Amino acid sequence: MSDETRGGKYQIKAILDLSKLSEDAKKSPETQKLEELFGDRYIKVAAVAGGDILDFVEIDPRKHKDQSSIPVELAFNYETEKFKGVNIVVAPNLPAREFLGASSEKRRISPRQFKGMVADIRKAKIAVAAGLGKIWLAFCQTYTIRGRVVCRKFVRFDSIEQMPVFCDEPVPGAKVEAFDVDCWWYWWKKDFIKSAITDMNGYFEIKFRWCCLPWYPNLKQKWIPDLELLEEIRKVFTEAEPPLPPPPKESLRSPVSFLEYTRQFDISGLGSKPEPADLPHMMQAETVLGEGASLSKYTLPMVPCSRLPCWPFRKRDCRPDVILKVTQECKGALEVIYEETRADTRWNIGTDLYVTLLADCDKACSIPVCDELPPEDCIQFTKIGCLVDIPEICTESTSPIFGYYNGSTSVPCTSTNRVDRPFGGELEIEGFGFVAAENSDFDYYKVQYAPYGTTSYTDIETLPIERYYWFSPPATTPPYTVRATFEAVTFDSTEHNLIKTVEMWRKDWEAANPGQALYPTPTNRDMLVRWNTHNVPDDVYTLRVLGYRKNNGGLDGPYPVVSCVEPSQEETMLLRLDNRQDGHPPSSTSHPCGSGTVHTCSSEPDCDFVRVVKNEGLKGSMEIDGCDMVKLKDTDTLTIYYDVGDEDGHLSHYCLSAHYAESQVFNIVNHCYSATDKGSAPVSVPAGTYYPGPRYTQALTQGATRPHWYGGRFKVQLQGSDFISCAYLFRLRVWKRTTNGCWLIYGNRCEFSFCIEKV
């Protein structure tokens, strides 16, 4: 509240005398730290009643020539019938909770001193004692938390030292928040202290003031129960074996309830006991027990504070107990990339603390300093999606898995991994080179594809690529990043499907935003192109990159971009596409699909329940239709015939499961769920004609020839004892091996249900 505009029903006029405090400051240089600790306006004068601050003014002593006569006016509203006077409190300029707990100069003003709602006490100055400043300095200190937020990445395993080698990538533009932890029995809470933003190298500094004041935690604040903490308390009391009656449940609802419960005990006859000398590291608990007039006192053994560091065992919290949380705006979303819990609390930190915080690399955006700087005149295809490294694709044209991903960088065409996955869907293709270089040889580029063995190249019209640039220097308030959308552009109506390089986009943005600068390296740095392959025919394709340079109003190029590995050769990559195509038979009563069903009308892949037979081959055998009611003995059998397949021979795996009651399930073929397996192994129908798998790698051992497994018709048999009286839904799920570089993208399923009555 300003000194100029004061409003309220009650008014107080006073004179503040800081002369003794100022004289002391001249004699004792350490008291000059008051300004550093509490700011320029380091004195606060407040009217306080009922534990609440009614009004206050902040004073900068330097702005008053005569510090023995500083005028102060306070004004506030109060219900007249409840007004019992106020205290004028002079203390450091602290937040309300700390201000009320600080050592202070006080002046009581009774209701009688108010004349016409105005109390004029200017004749009797409020003089601040000479030593009070030293007391404030003794109880308040400046704390500094410095550190770095990094994404720690595995580099290699050192065979000589027999240990892994890691590299730390800085996480810039992240908000690091510090919290102070308090706990009271098995409740705990955290209070925000201060925050800072990491720089381009991931470093941050949080500097704050902390005061050791004679208050106890405010039990009206929101406290969180911690069951782990409760268990530790129970262990301590169990080991000590005190005669403790268990407190009633209603007293454990909150700290307030528990405090009310303890007030029934009379402790007036108990003397005080000195705290142990090593209080910061040890604690002592006193428990008062009472029954009527009978009192007893029991002292628990000393235990390390690191085990049970909770008030009221420690009577004063004189140093911060810190946990940290880090958030970052990464790829357009605010992510929590690091967060500590109560168990991670750094109890009683020193005035200087240094930490290294390891961010969640799956959520954080870091600068790729662990990689070498990208070259400026070449390109190297490196990755498809989130899993496939380009060297894991077979490039031997004579191999049956030519163009397939096989999960091995050393021997991709003959690896025993036998993943053998074609590609499809939307492919995010990455490359290391000029596209992300700060001084690139090219300003634009395009990616093209052609059927293997031909030169009939077609431009890829990229789907939008999202990158995020950090401000340089990092912004201290949101937004912390600039969103950059890279799309296919046309230059001068002649060149189409061009993509700007990372550096070209940055230069254009800075030209449009004078006075602002972006850090050269954005997130998603190495993304080359996002290729929608859905309408591209199945085949093996060659990809290449063409570069372009801007000239005076025009464009030079295209220039074939050479390989960073073999500079004398054009950089290319190979891959085999197999997307889902039309061609499934129309929906029928025996094989329904499409709208109103769970089955997709596709042969890539496909599945079907052919028939279900009770007691097949025995007298009384019967075929079961959907929705039937079937009586079943424990000695009966149930045989399920089903089809699974992929017309291109790229079947990956399938699984069959039974669902019943509420969320109950068991597996029949393959491990669909974490559940019991029942039923026989699947067999081919007719016998020996097809390979039942149920996985591609199993089918290869059964006789399938790489890279094809077409599936077929199979059957399994279950026993009547496998079931209870209930309605059952049988679910068959099947997957094709086509991947987008992260996961399998084509699947299908079919379901069949009927009721079983056990007899």
PDB file of N, CA, C and O in Angstrom, residues 243-288:
ATOM      1  N   PRO A 243       4.250 -47.252  26.270  1.00  0.00           N
ATOM      2  CA  PRO A 243       2.849 -47.616  26.554  1.00  0.00           C
ATOM      3  C   PRO A 243       1.902 -46.629  25.874  1.00  0.00           C
ATOM      4  O   PRO A 243       1.236 -45.833  26.529  1.00  0.00           O
ATOM      5  N   LEU A 244       1.833 -46.684  24.555  1.00  0.00           N
ATOM      6  CA  LEU A 244       1.049 -45.707  23.794  1.00  0.00           C
ATOM      7  C   LEU A 244      -0.339 -46.239  23.473  1.00  0.00           C
ATOM      8  O   LEU A 244      -0.469 -47.261  22.805  1.00  0.00           O
ATOM      9  N   PRO A 245      -1.373 -45.571  23.907  1.00  0.00           N
ATOM     10  CA  PRO A 245      -2.705 -45.948  23.437  1.00  0.00           C
ATOM     11  C   PRO A 245      -2.882 -45.440  22.015  1.00  0.00           C
ATOM     12  O   PRO A 245      -2.466 -44.334  21.694  1.00  0.00           O
ATOM     13  N   PRO A 246      -3.449 -46.236  21.112  1.00  0.00           N
ATOM     14  CA  PRO A 246      -3.631 -45.746  19.735  1.00  0.00           C
ATOM     15  C   PRO A 246      -4.612 -44.583  19.700  1.00  0.00           C
ATOM     16  O   PRO A 246      -5.675 -44.649  20.320  1.00  0.00           O
ATOM     17  N   PRO A 247      -4.278 -43.501  19.019  1.00  0.00           N
ATOM     18  CA  PRO A 247      -5.201 -42.367  18.928  1.00  0.00           C
ATOM     19  C   PRO A 247      -6.431 -42.752  18.118  1.00  0.00           C
ATOM     20  O   PRO A 247      -6.356 -43.594  17.213  1.00  0.00           O
ATOM     21  N   PRO A 248      -7.570 -42.176  18.410  1.00  0.00           N
ATOM     22  CA  PRO A 248      -8.786 -42.498  17.651  1.00  0.00           C
ATOM     23  C   PRO A 248      -8.657 -42.061  16.195  1.00  0.00           C
ATOM     24  O   PRO A 248      -7.925 -41.129  15.873  1.00  0.00           O
ATOM     25  N   LYS A 249      -9.399 -42.744  15.310  1.00  0.00           N
ATOM     26  CA  LYS A 249      -9.301 -42.481  13.881  1.00  0.00           C
ATOM     27  C   LYS A 249      -9.627 -41.038  13.544  1.00  0.00           C
ATOM     28  O   LYS A 249      -9.017 -40.436  12.666  1.00  0.00           O
ATOM     29  N   GLU A 250     -10.625 -40.476  14.234  1.00  0.00           N
ATOM     30  CA  GLU A 250     -11.027 -39.110  13.892  1.00  0.00           C
ATOM     31  C   GLU A 250      -9.925 -38.093  14.168  1.00  0.00           C
ATOM     32  O   GLU A 250      -9.898 -37.010  13.582  1.00  0.00           O
ATOM     33  N   SER A 251      -8.954 -38.442  15.035  1.00  0.00           N
ATOM     34  CA  SER A 251      -7.869 -37.501  15.328  1.00  0.00           C
ATOM     35  C   SER A 251      -6.798 -37.520  14.242  1.00  0.00           C
ATOM     36  O   SER A 251      -5.919 -36.654  14.229  1.00  0.00           O
ATOM     37  N   LEU A 252      -6.857 -38.501  13.339  1.00  0.00           N
ATOM     38  CA  LEU A 252      -5.832 -38.625  12.309  1.00  0.00           C
ATOM     39  C   LEU A 252      -6.280 -38.079  10.956  1.00  0.00           C
ATOM     40  O   LEU A 252      -5.618 -38.271   9.950  1.00  0.00           O
ATOM     41  N   ARG A 253      -7.396 -37.385  10.923  1.00  0.00           N
ATOM     42  CA  ARG A 253      -7.888 -36.861   9.650  1.00  0.00           C
ATOM     43  C   ARG A 253      -7.021 -35.724   9.128  1.00  0.00           C
ATOM     44  O   ARG A 253      -6.881 -35.545   7.926  1.00  0.00           O
ATOM     45  N   SER A 254      -6.461 -34.942  10.051  1.00  0.00           N
ATOM     46  CA  SER A 254      -5.632 -33.807   9.647  1.00  0.00           C
ATOM     47  C   SER A 254      -4.771 -33.397  10.831  1.00  0.00           C
ATOM     48  O   SER A 254      -5.043 -33.784  11.968  1.00  0.00           O
ATOM     49  N   PRO A 255      -3.717 -32.591  10.591  1.00  0.00           N
ATOM     50  CA  PRO A 255      -2.914 -32.084  11.705  1.00  0.00           C
ATOM     51  C   PRO A 255      -3.736 -31.294  12.717  1.00  0.00           C
ATOM     52  O   PRO A 255      -3.461 -31.335  13.909  1.00  0.00           O
ATOM     53  N   VAL A 256      -4.737 -30.566  12.246  1.00  0.00           N
ATOM     54  CA  VAL A 256      -5.579 -29.782  13.165  1.00  0.00           C
ATOM     55  C   VAL A 256      -6.316 -30.715  14.111  1.00  0.00           C
ATOM     56  O   VAL A 256      -6.372 -30.487  15.324  1.00  0.00           O
ATOM     57  N   SER A 257      -6.907 -31.798  13.568  1.00  0.00           N
ATOM     58  CA  SER A 257      -7.629 -32.756  14.406  1.00  0.00           C
ATOM     59  C   SER A 257      -6.702 -33.404  15.424  1.00  0.00           C
ATOM     60  O   SER A 257      -7.067 -33.599  16.588  1.00  0.00           O
ATOM     61  N   PHE A 258      -5.485 -33.736  14.998  1.00  0.00           N
ATOM     62  CA  PHE A 258      -4.540 -34.375  15.899  1.00  0.00           C
ATOM     63  C   PHE A 258      -4.120 -33.419  17.015  1.00  0.00           C
ATOM     64  O   PHE A 258      -3.988 -33.808  18.173  1.00  0.00           O
ATOM     65  N   LEU A 259      -3.922 -32.140  16.662  1.00  0.00           N
ATOM     66  CA  LEU A 259      -3.547 -31.158  17.666  1.00  0.00           C
ATOM     67  C   LEU A 259      -4.651 -31.001  18.703  1.00  0.00           C
ATOM     68  O   LEU A 259      -4.386 -30.902  19.906  1.00  0.00           O
ATOM     69  N   GLU A 260      -5.907 -30.992  18.254  1.00  0.00           N
ATOM     70  CA  GLU A 260      -7.030 -30.891  19.184  1.00  0.00           C
ATOM     71  C   GLU A 260      -7.048 -32.097  20.125  1.00  0.00           C
ATOM     72  O   GLU A 260      -7.331 -31.971  21.312  1.00  0.00           O
ATOM     73  N   TYR A 261      -6.721 -33.271  19.585  1.00  0.00           N
ATOM     74  CA  TYR A 261      -6.703 -34.480  20.400  1.00  0.00           C
ATOM     75  C   TYR A 261      -5.641 -34.393  21.494  1.00  0.00           C
ATOM     76  O   TYR A 261      -5.870 -34.779  22.647  1.00  0.00           O
ATOM     77  N   THR A 262      -4.450 -33.871  21.168  1.00  0.00           N
ATOM     78  CA  THR A 262      -3.360 -33.815  22.148  1.00  0.00           C
ATOM     79  C   THR A 262      -3.610 -32.792  23.258  1.00  0.00           C
ATOM     80  O   THR A 262      -2.979 -32.860  24.309  1.00  0.00           O
ATOM     81  N   ARG A 263      -4.517 -31.847  23.029  1.00  0.00           N
ATOM     82  CA  ARG A 263      -4.764 -30.807  24.035  1.00  0.00           C
ATOM     83  C   ARG A 263      -5.463 -31.340  25.281  1.00  0.00           C
ATOM     84  O   ARG A 263      -5.548 -30.655  26.290  1.00  0.00           O
ATOM     85  N   GLN A 264      -5.963 -32.578  25.225  1.00  0.00           N
ATOM     86  CA  GLN A 264      -6.618 -33.147  26.409  1.00  0.00           C
ATOM     87  C   GLN A 264      -5.599 -33.534  27.481  1.00  0.00           C
ATOM     88  O   GLN A 264      -5.956 -33.738  28.626  1.00  0.00           O
ATOM     89  N   PHE A 265      -4.324 -33.636  27.087  1.00  0.00           N
ATOM     90  CA  PHE A 265      -3.308 -34.058  28.042  1.00  0.00           C
ATOM     91  C   PHE A 265      -2.783 -32.862  28.820  1.00  0.00           C
ATOM     92  O   PHE A 265      -2.427 -31.836  28.242  1.00  0.00           O
ATOM     93  N   ASP A 266      -2.696 -33.018  30.135  1.00  0.00           N
ATOM     94  CA  ASP A 266      -2.178 -31.964  31.007  1.00  0.00           C
ATOM     95  C   ASP A 266      -0.659 -32.134  31.146  1.00  0.00           C
ATOM     96  O   ASP A 266      -0.190 -33.117  31.689  1.00  0.00           O
ATOM     97  N   ILE A 267       0.094 -31.172  30.635  1.00  0.00           N
ATOM     98  CA  ILE A 267       1.554 -31.271  30.699  1.00  0.00           C
ATOM     99  C   ILE A 267       2.136 -30.197  31.611  1.00  0.00           C
ATOM    100  O   ILE A 267       3.325 -29.926  31.592  1.00  0.00           O
ATOM    101  N   SER A 268       1.288 -29.580  32.402  1.00  0.00           N
ATOM    102  CA  SER A 268       1.777 -28.476  33.238  1.00  0.00           C
ATOM    103  C   SER A 268       2.788 -28.946  34.265  1.00  0.00           C
ATOM    104  O   SER A 268       3.644 -28.180  34.702  1.00  0.00           O
ATOM    105  N   GLY A 269       2.698 -30.211  34.664  1.00  0.00           N
ATOM    106  CA  GLY A 269       3.626 -30.705  35.678  1.00  0.00           C
ATOM    107  C   GLY A 269       4.934 -31.203  35.114  1.00  0.00           C
ATOM    108  O   GLY A 269       5.780 -31.682  35.862  1.00  0.00           O
ATOM    109  N   LEU A 270       5.111 -31.096  33.826  1.00  0.00           N
ATOM    110  CA  LEU A 270       6.330 -31.599  33.197  1.00  0.00           C
ATOM    111  C   LEU A 270       7.301 -30.468  32.948  1.00  0.00           C
ATOM    112  O   LEU A 270       6.944 -29.455  32.358  1.00  0.00           O
ATOM    113  N   GLY A 271       8.497 -30.633  33.363  1.00  0.00           N
ATOM    114  CA  GLY A 271       9.508 -29.614  33.121  1.00  0.00           C
ATOM    115  C   GLY A 271      10.052 -29.707  31.717  1.00  0.00           C
ATOM    116  O   GLY A 271       9.929 -30.721  31.053  1.00  0.00           O
ATOM    117  N   SER A 272      10.691 -28.627  31.267  1.00  0.00           N
ATOM    118  CA  SER A 272      11.286 -28.632  29.930  1.00  0.00           C
ATOM    119  C   SER A 272      12.576 -29.430  29.945  1.00  0.00           C
ATOM    120  O   SER A 272      13.252 -29.520  30.959  1.00  0.00           O
ATOM    121  N   LYS A 273      12.897 -29.992  28.831  1.00  0.00           N
ATOM    122  CA  LYS A 273      14.107 -30.797  28.724  1.00  0.00           C
ATOM    123  C   LYS A 273      14.980 -30.199  27.639  1.00  0.00           C
ATOM    124  O   LYS A 273      14.503 -29.890  26.555  1.00  0.00           O
ATOM    125  N   PRO A 274      16.247 -29.969  27.890  1.00  0.00           N
ATOM    126  CA  PRO A 274      17.097 -29.336  26.865  1.00  0.00           C
ATOM    127  C   PRO A 274      17.213 -30.208  25.627  1.00  0.00           C
ATOM    128  O   PRO A 274      17.228 -31.431  25.707  1.00  0.00           O
ATOM    129  N   GLU A 275      17.300 -29.537  24.468  1.00  0.00           N
ATOM    130  CA  GLU A 275      17.473 -30.254  23.210  1.00  0.00           C
ATOM    131  C   GLU A 275      18.897 -30.789  23.137  1.00  0.00           C
ATOM    132  O   GLU A 275      19.824 -30.202  23.692  1.00  0.00           O
ATOM    133  N   PRO A 276      19.103 -31.887  22.440  1.00  0.00           N
ATOM    134  CA  PRO A 276      20.473 -32.408  22.288  1.00  0.00           C
ATOM    135  C   PRO A 276      21.327 -31.440  21.493  1.00  0.00           C
ATOM    136  O   PRO A 276      20.839 -30.691  20.667  1.00  0.00           O
ATOM    137  N   ALA A 277      22.617 -31.472  21.734  1.00  0.00           N
ATOM    138  CA  ALA A 277      23.526 -30.526  21.065  1.00  0.00           C
ATOM    139  C   ALA A 277      23.574 -30.761  19.563  1.00  0.00           C
ATOM    140  O   ALA A 277      23.790 -29.842  18.792  1.00  0.00           O
ATOM    141  N   ASP A 278      23.378 -31.985  19.154  1.00  0.00           N
ATOM    142  CA  ASP A 278      23.500 -32.314  17.736  1.00  0.00           C
ATOM    143  C   ASP A 278      22.132 -32.332  17.061  1.00  0.00           C
ATOM    144  O   ASP A 278      21.822 -33.215  16.271  1.00  0.00           O
ATOM    145  N   LEU A 279      21.307 -31.346  17.386  1.00  0.00           N
ATOM    146  CA  LEU A 279      19.926 -31.331  16.918  1.00  0.00           C
ATOM    147  C   LEU A 279      19.773 -31.400  15.409  1.00  0.00           C
ATOM    148  O   LEU A 279      18.870 -32.052  14.907  1.00  0.00           O
ATOM    149  N   PRO A 280      20.632 -30.727  14.617  1.00  0.00           N
ATOM    150  CA  PRO A 280      20.436 -30.824  13.166  1.00  0.00           C
ATOM    151  C   PRO A 280      20.521 -32.253  12.632  1.00  0.00           C
ATOM    152  O   PRO A 280      20.003 -32.540  11.574  1.00  0.00           O
ATOM    153  N   HIS A 281      21.210 -33.155  13.388  1.00  0.00           N
ATOM    154  CA  HIS A 281      21.406 -34.502  12.870  1.00  0.00           C
ATOM    155  C   HIS A 281      20.646 -35.554  13.666  1.00  0.00           C
ATOM    156  O   HIS A 281      20.494 -36.674  13.202  1.00  0.00           O
ATOM    157  N   MET A 282      20.197 -35.209  14.849  1.00  0.00           N
ATOM    158  CA  MET A 282      19.477 -36.173  15.672  1.00  0.00           C
ATOM    159  C   MET A 282      18.183 -35.540  16.142  1.00  0.00           C
ATOM    160  O   MET A 282      17.992 -34.337  16.074  1.00  0.00           O
ATOM    161  N   MET A 283      17.246 -36.361  16.615  1.00  0.00           N
ATOM    162  CA  MET A 283      16.002 -35.816  17.109  1.00  0.00           C
ATOM    163  C   MET A 283      15.555 -36.565  18.342  1.00  0.00           C
ATOM    164  O   MET A 283      15.966 -37.679  18.609  1.00  0.00           O
ATOM    165  N   GLN A 284      14.683 -35.941  19.113  1.00  0.00           N
ATOM    166  CA  GLN A 284      14.168 -36.535  20.335  1.00  0.00           C
ATOM    167  C   GLN A 284      12.674 -36.340  20.354  1.00  0.00           C
ATOM    168  O   GLN A 284      12.162 -35.281  19.992  1.00  0.00           O
ATOM    169  N   ALA A 285      11.945 -37.371  20.723  1.00  0.00           N
ATOM    170  CA  ALA A 285      10.491 -37.267  20.783  1.00  0.00           C
ATOM    171  C   ALA A 285      10.032 -37.450  22.226  1.00  0.00           C
ATOM    172  O   ALA A 285      10.481 -38.339  22.924  1.00  0.00           O
ATOM    173  N   GLU A 286       9.124 -36.602  22.685  1.00  0.00           N
ATOM    174  CA  GLU A 286       8.525 -36.732  23.997  1.00  0.00           C
ATOM    175  C   GLU A 286       7.039 -36.984  23.821  1.00  0.00           C
ATOM    176  O   GLU A 286       6.373 -36.280  23.079  1.00  0.00           O
ATOM    177  N   THR A 287       6.552 -38.004  24.463  1.00  0.00           N
ATOM    178  CA  THR A 287       5.154 -38.347  24.347  1.00  0.00           C
ATOM    179  C   THR A 287       4.505 -38.250  25.720  1.00  0.00           C
ATOM    180  O   THR A 287       4.999 -38.826  26.681  1.00  0.00           O
ATOM    181  N   VAL A 288       3.448 -37.516  25.810  1.00  0.00           N
ATOM    182  CA  VAL A 288       2.737 -37.324  27.070  1.00  0.00           C
ATOM    183  C   VAL A 288       1.509 -38.210  27.080  1.00  0.00           C
ATOM    184  O   VAL A 288       0.706 -38.176  26.154  1.00  0.00           O
TER     185      VAL A 288
END
